[in-house]
mmCIF file of C-alpha atoms and ligand atoms in Angstrom:
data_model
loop_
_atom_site.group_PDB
_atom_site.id
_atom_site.type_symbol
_atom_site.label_atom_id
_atom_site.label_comp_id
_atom_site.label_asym_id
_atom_site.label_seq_id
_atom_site.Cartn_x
_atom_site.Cartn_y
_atom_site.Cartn_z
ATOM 1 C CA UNK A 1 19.766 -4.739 -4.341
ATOM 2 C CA UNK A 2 15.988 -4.700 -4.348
ATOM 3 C CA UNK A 3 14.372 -1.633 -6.038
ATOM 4 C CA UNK A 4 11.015 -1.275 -4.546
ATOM 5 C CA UNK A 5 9.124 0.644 -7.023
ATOM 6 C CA UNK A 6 5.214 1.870 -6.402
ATOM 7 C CA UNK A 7 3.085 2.791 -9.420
ATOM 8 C CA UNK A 8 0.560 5.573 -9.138
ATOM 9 C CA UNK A 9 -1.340 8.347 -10.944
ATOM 10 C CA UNK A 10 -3.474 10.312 -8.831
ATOM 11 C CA UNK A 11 -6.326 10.087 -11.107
ATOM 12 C CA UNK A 12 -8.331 6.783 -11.250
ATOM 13 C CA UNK A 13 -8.541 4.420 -14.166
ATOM 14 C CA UNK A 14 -5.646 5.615 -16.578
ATOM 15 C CA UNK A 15 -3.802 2.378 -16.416
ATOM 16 C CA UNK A 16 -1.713 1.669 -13.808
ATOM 17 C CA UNK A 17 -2.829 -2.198 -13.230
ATOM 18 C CA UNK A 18 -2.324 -2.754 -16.672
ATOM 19 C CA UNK A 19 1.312 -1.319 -16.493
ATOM 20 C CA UNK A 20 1.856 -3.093 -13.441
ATOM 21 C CA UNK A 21 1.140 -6.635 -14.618
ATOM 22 C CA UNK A 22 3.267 -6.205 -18.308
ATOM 23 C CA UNK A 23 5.860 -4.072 -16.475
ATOM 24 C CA UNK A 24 6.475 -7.171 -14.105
ATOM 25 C CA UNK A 25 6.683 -8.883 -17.238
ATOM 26 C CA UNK A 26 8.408 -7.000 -18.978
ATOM 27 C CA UNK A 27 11.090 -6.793 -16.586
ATOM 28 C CA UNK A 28 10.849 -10.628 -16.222
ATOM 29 C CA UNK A 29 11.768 -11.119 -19.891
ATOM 30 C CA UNK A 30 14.825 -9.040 -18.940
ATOM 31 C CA UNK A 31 15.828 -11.846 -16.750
ATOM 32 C CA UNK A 32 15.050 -10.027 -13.556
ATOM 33 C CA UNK A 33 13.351 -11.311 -10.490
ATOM 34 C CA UNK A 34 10.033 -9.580 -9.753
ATOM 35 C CA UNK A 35 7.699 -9.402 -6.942
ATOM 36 C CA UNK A 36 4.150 -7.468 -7.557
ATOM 37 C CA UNK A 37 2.376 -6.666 -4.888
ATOM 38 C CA UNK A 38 -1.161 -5.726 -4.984
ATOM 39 C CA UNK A 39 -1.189 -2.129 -2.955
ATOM 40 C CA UNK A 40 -4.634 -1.530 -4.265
ATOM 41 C CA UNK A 41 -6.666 -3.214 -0.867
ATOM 42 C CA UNK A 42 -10.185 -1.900 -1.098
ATOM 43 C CA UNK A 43 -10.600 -2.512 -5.102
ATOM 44 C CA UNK A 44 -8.011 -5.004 -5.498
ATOM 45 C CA UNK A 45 -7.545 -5.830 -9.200
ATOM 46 C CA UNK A 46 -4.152 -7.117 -9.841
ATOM 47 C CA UNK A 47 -4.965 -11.008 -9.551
ATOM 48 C CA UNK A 48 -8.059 -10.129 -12.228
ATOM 49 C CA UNK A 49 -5.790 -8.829 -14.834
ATOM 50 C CA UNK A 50 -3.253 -12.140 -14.606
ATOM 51 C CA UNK A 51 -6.608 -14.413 -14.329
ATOM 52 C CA UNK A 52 -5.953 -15.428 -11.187
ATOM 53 C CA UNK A 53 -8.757 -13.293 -8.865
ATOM 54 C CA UNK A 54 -8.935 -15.772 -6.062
ATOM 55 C CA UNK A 55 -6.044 -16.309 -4.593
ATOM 56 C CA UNK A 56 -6.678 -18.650 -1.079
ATOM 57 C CA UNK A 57 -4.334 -16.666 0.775
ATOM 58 C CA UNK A 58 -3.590 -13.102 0.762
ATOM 59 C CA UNK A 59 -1.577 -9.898 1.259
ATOM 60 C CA UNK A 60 -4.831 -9.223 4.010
ATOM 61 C CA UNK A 61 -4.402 -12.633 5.949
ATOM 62 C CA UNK A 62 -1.104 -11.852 6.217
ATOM 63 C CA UNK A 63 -1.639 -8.338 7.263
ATOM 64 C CA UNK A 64 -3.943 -9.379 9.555
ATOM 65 C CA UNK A 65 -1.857 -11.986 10.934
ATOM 66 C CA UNK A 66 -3.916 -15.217 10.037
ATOM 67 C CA UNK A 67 -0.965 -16.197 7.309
ATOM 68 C CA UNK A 68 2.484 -15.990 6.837
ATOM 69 C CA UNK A 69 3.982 -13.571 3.825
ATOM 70 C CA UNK A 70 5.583 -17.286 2.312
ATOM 71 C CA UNK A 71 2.246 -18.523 1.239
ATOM 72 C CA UNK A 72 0.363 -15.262 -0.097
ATOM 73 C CA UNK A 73 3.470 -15.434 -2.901
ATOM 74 C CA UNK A 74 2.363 -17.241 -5.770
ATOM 75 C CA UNK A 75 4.845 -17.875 -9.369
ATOM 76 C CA UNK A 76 2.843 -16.547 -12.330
ATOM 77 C CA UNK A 77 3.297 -17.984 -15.742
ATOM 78 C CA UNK A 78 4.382 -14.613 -16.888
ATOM 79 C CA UNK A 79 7.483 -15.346 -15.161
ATOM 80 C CA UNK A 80 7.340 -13.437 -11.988
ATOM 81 C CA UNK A 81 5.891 -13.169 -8.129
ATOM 82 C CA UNK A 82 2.342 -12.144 -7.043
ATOM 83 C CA UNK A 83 1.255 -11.118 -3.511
ATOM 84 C CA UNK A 84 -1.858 -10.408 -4.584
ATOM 85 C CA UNK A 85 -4.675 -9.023 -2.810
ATOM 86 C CA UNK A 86 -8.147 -10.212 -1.417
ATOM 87 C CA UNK A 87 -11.127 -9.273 -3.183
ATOM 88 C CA UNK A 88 -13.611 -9.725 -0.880
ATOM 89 C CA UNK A 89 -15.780 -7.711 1.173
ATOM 90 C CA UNK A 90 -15.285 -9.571 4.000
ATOM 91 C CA UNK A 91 -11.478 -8.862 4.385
ATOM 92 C CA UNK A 92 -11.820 -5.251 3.287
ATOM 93 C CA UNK A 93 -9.275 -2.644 5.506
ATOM 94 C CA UNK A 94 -6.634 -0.638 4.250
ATOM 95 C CA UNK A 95 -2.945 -1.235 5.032
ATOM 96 C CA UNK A 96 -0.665 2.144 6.517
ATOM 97 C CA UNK A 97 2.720 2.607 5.246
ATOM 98 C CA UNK A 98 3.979 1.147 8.494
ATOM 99 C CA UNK A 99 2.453 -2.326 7.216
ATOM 100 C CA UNK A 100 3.651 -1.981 3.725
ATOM 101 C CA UNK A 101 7.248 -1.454 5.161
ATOM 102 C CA UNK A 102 7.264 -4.384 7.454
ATOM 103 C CA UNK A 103 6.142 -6.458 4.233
ATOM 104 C CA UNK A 104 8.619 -4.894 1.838
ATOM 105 C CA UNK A 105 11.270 -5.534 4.461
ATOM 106 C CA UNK A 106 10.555 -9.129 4.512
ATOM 107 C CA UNK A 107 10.923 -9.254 0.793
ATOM 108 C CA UNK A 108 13.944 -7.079 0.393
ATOM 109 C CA UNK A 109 16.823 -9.475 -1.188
ATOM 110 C CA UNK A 110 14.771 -12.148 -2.652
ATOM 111 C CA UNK A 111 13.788 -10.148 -6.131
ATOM 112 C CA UNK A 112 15.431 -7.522 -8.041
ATOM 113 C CA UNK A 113 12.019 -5.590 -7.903
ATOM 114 C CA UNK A 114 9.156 -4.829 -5.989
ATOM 115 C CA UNK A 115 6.510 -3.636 -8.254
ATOM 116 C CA UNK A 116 3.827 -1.886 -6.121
ATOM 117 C CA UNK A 117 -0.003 -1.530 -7.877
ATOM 118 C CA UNK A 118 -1.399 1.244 -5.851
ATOM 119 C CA UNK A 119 -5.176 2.355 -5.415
ATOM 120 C CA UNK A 120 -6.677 4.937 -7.317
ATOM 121 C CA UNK A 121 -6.470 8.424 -6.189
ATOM 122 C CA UNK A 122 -4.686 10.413 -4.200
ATOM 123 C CA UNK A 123 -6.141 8.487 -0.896
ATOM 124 C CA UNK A 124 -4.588 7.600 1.979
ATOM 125 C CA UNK A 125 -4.385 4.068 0.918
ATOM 126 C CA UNK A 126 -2.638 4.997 -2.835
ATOM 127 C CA UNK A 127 -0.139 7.274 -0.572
ATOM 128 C CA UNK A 128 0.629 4.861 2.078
ATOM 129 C CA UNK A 129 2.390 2.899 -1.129
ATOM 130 C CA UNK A 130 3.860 5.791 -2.580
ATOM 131 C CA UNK A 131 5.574 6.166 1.062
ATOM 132 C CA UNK A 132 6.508 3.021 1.505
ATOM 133 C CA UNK A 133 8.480 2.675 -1.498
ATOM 134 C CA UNK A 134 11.381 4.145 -2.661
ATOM 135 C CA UNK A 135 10.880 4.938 -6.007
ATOM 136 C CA UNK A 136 7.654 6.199 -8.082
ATOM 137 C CA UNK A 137 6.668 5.710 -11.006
ATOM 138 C CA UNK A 138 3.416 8.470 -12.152
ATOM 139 C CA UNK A 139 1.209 7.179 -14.601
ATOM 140 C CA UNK A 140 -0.824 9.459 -16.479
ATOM 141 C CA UNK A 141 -2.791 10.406 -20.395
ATOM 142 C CA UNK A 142 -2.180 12.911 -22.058
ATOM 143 C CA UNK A 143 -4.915 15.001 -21.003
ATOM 144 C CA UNK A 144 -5.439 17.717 -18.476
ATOM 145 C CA UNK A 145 -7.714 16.265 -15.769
ATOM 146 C CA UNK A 146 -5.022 13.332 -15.443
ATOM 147 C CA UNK A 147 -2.224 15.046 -15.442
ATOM 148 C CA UNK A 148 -3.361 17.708 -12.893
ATOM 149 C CA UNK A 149 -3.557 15.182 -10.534
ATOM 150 C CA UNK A 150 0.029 13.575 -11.392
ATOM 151 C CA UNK A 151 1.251 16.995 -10.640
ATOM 152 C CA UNK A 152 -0.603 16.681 -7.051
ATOM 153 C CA UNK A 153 1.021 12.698 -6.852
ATOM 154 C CA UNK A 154 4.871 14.201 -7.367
ATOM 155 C CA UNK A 155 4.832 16.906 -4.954
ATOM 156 C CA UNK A 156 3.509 14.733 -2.640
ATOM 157 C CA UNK A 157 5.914 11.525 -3.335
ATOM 158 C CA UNK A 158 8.651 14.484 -3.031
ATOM 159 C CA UNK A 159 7.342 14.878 0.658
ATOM 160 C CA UNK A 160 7.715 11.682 1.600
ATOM 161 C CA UNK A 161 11.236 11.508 0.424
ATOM 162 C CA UNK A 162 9.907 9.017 -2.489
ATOM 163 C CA UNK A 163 12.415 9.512 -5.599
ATOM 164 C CA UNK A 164 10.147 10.242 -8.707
ATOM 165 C CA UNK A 165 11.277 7.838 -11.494
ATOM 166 C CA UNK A 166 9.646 9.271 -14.216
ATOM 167 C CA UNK A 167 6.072 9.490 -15.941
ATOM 168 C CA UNK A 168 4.692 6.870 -18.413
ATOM 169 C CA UNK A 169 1.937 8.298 -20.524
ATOM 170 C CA UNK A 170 -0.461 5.769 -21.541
ATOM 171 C CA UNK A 171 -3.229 5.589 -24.251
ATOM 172 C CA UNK A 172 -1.234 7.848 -26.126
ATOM 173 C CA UNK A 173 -3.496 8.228 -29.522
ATOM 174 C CA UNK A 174 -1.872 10.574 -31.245
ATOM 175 C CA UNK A 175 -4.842 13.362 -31.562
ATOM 176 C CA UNK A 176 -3.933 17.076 -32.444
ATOM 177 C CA UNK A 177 -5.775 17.553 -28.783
ATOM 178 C CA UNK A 178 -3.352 15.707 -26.423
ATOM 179 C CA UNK A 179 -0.961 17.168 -24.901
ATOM 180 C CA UNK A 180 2.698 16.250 -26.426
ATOM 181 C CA UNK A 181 5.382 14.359 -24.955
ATOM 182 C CA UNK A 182 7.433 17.852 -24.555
ATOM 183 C CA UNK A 183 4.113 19.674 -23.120
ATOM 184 C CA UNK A 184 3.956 16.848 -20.325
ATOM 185 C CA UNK A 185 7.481 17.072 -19.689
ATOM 186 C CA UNK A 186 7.089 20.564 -18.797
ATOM 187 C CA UNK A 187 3.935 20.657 -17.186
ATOM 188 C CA UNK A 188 5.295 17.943 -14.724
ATOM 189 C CA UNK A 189 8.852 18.765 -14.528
ATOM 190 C CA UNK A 190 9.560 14.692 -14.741
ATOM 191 C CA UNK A 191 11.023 13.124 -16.832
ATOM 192 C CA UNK A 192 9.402 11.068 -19.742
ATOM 193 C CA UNK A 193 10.059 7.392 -18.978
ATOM 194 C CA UNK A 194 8.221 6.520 -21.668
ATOM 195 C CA UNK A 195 4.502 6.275 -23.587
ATOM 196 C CA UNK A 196 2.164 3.540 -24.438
ATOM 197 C CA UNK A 197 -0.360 3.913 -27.151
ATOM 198 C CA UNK A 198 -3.801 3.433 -27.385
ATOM 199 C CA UNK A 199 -3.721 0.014 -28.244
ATOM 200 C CA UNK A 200 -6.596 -2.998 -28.794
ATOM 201 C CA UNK A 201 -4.303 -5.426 -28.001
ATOM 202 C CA UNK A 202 -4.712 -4.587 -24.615
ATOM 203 C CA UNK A 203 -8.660 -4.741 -24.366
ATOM 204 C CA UNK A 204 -7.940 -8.650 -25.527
ATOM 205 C CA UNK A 205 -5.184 -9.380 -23.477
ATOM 206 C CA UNK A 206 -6.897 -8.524 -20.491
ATOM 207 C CA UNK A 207 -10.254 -10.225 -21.731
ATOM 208 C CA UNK A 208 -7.683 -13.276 -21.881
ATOM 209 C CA UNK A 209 -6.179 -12.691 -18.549
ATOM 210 C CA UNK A 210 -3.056 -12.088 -19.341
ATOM 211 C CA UNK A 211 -0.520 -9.423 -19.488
ATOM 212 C CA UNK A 212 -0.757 -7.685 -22.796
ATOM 213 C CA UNK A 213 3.520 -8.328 -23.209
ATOM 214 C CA UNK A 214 3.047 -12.208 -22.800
ATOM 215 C CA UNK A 215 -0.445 -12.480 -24.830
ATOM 216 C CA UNK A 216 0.889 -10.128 -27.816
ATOM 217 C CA UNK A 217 4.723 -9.395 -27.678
ATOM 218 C CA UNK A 218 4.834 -8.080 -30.771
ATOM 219 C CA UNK A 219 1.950 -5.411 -30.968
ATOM 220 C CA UNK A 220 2.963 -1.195 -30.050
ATOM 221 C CA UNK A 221 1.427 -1.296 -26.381
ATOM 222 C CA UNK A 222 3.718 -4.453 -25.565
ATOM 223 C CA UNK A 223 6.692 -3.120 -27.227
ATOM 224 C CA UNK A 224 6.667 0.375 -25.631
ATOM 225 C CA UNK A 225 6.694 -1.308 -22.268
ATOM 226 C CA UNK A 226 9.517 -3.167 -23.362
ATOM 227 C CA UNK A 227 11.283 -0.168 -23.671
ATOM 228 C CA UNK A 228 10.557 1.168 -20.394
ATOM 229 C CA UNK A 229 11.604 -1.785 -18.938
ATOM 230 C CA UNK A 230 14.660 -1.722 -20.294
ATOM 231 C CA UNK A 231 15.132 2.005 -19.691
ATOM 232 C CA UNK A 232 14.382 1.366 -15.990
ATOM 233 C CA UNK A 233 17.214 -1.236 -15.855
ATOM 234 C CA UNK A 234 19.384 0.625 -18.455
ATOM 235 C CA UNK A 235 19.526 -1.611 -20.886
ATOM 236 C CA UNK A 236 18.996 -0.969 -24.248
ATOM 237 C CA UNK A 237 16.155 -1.990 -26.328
ATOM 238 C CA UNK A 238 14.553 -0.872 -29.829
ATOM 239 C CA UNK A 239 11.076 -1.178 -30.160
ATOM 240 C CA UNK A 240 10.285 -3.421 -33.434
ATOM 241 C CA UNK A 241 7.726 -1.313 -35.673
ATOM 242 C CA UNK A 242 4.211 -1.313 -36.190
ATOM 243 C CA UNK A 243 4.497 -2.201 -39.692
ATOM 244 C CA UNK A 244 6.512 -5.440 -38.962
ATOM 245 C CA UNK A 245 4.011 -6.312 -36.263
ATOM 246 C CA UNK A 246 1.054 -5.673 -38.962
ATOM 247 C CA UNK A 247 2.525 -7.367 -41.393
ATOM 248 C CA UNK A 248 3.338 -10.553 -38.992
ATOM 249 C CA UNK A 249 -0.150 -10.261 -37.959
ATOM 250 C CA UNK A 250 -1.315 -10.319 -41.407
ATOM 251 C CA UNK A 251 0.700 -13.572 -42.078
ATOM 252 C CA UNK A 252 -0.633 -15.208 -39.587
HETATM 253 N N1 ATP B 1 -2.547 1.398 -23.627
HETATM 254 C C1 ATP B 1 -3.843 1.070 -23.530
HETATM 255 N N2 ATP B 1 -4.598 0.925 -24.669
HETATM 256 C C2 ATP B 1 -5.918 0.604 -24.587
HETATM 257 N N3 ATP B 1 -6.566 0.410 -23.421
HETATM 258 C C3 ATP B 1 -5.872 0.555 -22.267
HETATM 259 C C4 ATP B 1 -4.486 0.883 -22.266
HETATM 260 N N4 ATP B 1 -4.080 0.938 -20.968
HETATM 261 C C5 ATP B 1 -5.155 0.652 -20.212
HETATM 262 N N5 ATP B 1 -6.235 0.434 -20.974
HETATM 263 C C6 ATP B 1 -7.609 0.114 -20.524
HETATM 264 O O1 ATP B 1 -7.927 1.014 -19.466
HETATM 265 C C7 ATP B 1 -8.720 0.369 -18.491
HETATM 266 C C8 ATP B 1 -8.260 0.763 -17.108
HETATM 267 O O2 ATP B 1 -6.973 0.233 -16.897
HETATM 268 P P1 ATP B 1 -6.464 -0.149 -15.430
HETATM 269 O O3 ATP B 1 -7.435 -1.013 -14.733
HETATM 270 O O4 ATP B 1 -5.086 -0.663 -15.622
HETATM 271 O O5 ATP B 1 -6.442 1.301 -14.767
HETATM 272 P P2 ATP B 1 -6.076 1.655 -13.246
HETATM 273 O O6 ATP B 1 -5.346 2.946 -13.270
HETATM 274 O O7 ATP B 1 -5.407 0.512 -12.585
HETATM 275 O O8 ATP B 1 -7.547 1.833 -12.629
HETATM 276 P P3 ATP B 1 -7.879 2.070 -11.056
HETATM 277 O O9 ATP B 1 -7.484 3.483 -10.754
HETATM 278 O O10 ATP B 1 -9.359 1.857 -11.000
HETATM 279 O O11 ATP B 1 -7.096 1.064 -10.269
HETATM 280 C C9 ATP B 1 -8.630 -1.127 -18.759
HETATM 281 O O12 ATP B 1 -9.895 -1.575 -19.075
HETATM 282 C C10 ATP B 1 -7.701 -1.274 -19.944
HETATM 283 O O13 ATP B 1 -8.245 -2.123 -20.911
HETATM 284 MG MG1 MG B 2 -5.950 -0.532 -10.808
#
């Protein structure tokens, strides 16, 4: 069965496109089959992170009916699907839930996932893909302004009948000032899926174009990901520590 899952966060910028692109291959290295879809229309970043921004045809030709869903999917390296979306002014327009349906519909039984990247906010483009899907996942940091709006983003995905997978709390950095793991737990009443630290390896990966869980497997961001992955299919898996990883680095 296809689990058609939309990332979100209410406030802008804390990571979600990152997640999106190492969670798809994350869950790829798990042997699953994954389709992400660019939900982010009107500041579409998705094919930028994976180094692919122009894509010839996209989730907006087929929206607008100039192309059929079969050739906006494209096979990424990283070992899953793209339906990316277009960049460019020209095709700018948003896409209602109705849309997002009809597409997810199409795809339903060809992937074990759906992995939606939606727009920033809590506009009516980033809620159309928290409606159209049937499971959320919040991202958030640990810091107030973020996580008042992932507060906002769950009681409105509990409106729309969207189940609320969990929170991922990224750039975690450890500072006396953030809040704790427990203290977002309760402020949200979600559950934790999981964190992701502050990491460099990120920065590069993306400068690279590629997902931070291909380019460095090894360093903390890539294997807390890992874990989530593997938490959202319930398997097991044990992240390897930062002192191996230093040392391998160090080797190298
Ligand atoms: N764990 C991390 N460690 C270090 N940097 C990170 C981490 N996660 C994300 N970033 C950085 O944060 C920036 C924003 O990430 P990203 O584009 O994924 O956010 P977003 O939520 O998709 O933004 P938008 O709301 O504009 O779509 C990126 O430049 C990325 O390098
Ligand atoms: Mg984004």
């Amino acid at each position: 069965m296809t689990r058609i899952i939309t990332v979100a966060s209410g406030k802008g910028g804390v990571g979600k496109t990152t997640f999106v692109s190492n969670l798809a291959t994350a869950l790829a290295s798990f042997k699953k089959s994954v389709i992400a879809v660019d939900g982010n229309l009107t500041t579409a970043n998705l094919g930028i992170h994976l180094g692919i921004p122009l894509y010839p045809v996209t989730l907006q030709d087929v929206l607008n009916g100039d192309a059929r869903l079969n050739d906006a999917l494209y096979y990424h390296p990283a070992g899953f699907t793209v339906l990316p979306a277009d960049i460019s002014l020209k095709k700018l327009r948003l896409a209602d839930t109705h849309e997002l349906v009809d597409v997810f519909y199409k795809l339903v039984g060809g992937c074990d996932f759906i992995i939606v990247d939606a727009a920033a906010g809590l506009s009516k483009e980033a809620l159309s893909a928290v409606e159209a899907a049937d499971e959320l996942i919040t991202i958030t940091n640990p810091e107030l302004p973020a996580l008042t709006d992932a507060l906002k983003l769950g009681n409105l995905a509990e409106k729309y009948g969207t189940h609320n997978l969990g929170v991922v709390v990224n750039r975690v950095r450890g500072k006396d000032h953030e809040f704790s793991m427990e203290a977002v737990e309760n402020f949200l009443e979600m559950p934790i899926l999981g964190k992701i630290p502050e990491d460099d390896a990120v920065g590069r990966s993306i400068a690279k174009k590629r997902p931070v869980v291909a380019h460095s497997p090894g360093s903390p961001a890539s294997q807390h990901v890992m874990s989530i992955a593997a938490r959202i299919i319930g398997e097991d898996y044990k992240p390897k520590s930062n002192l191996s990883y230093r040392l391998f680095n160090w080797l190298k």
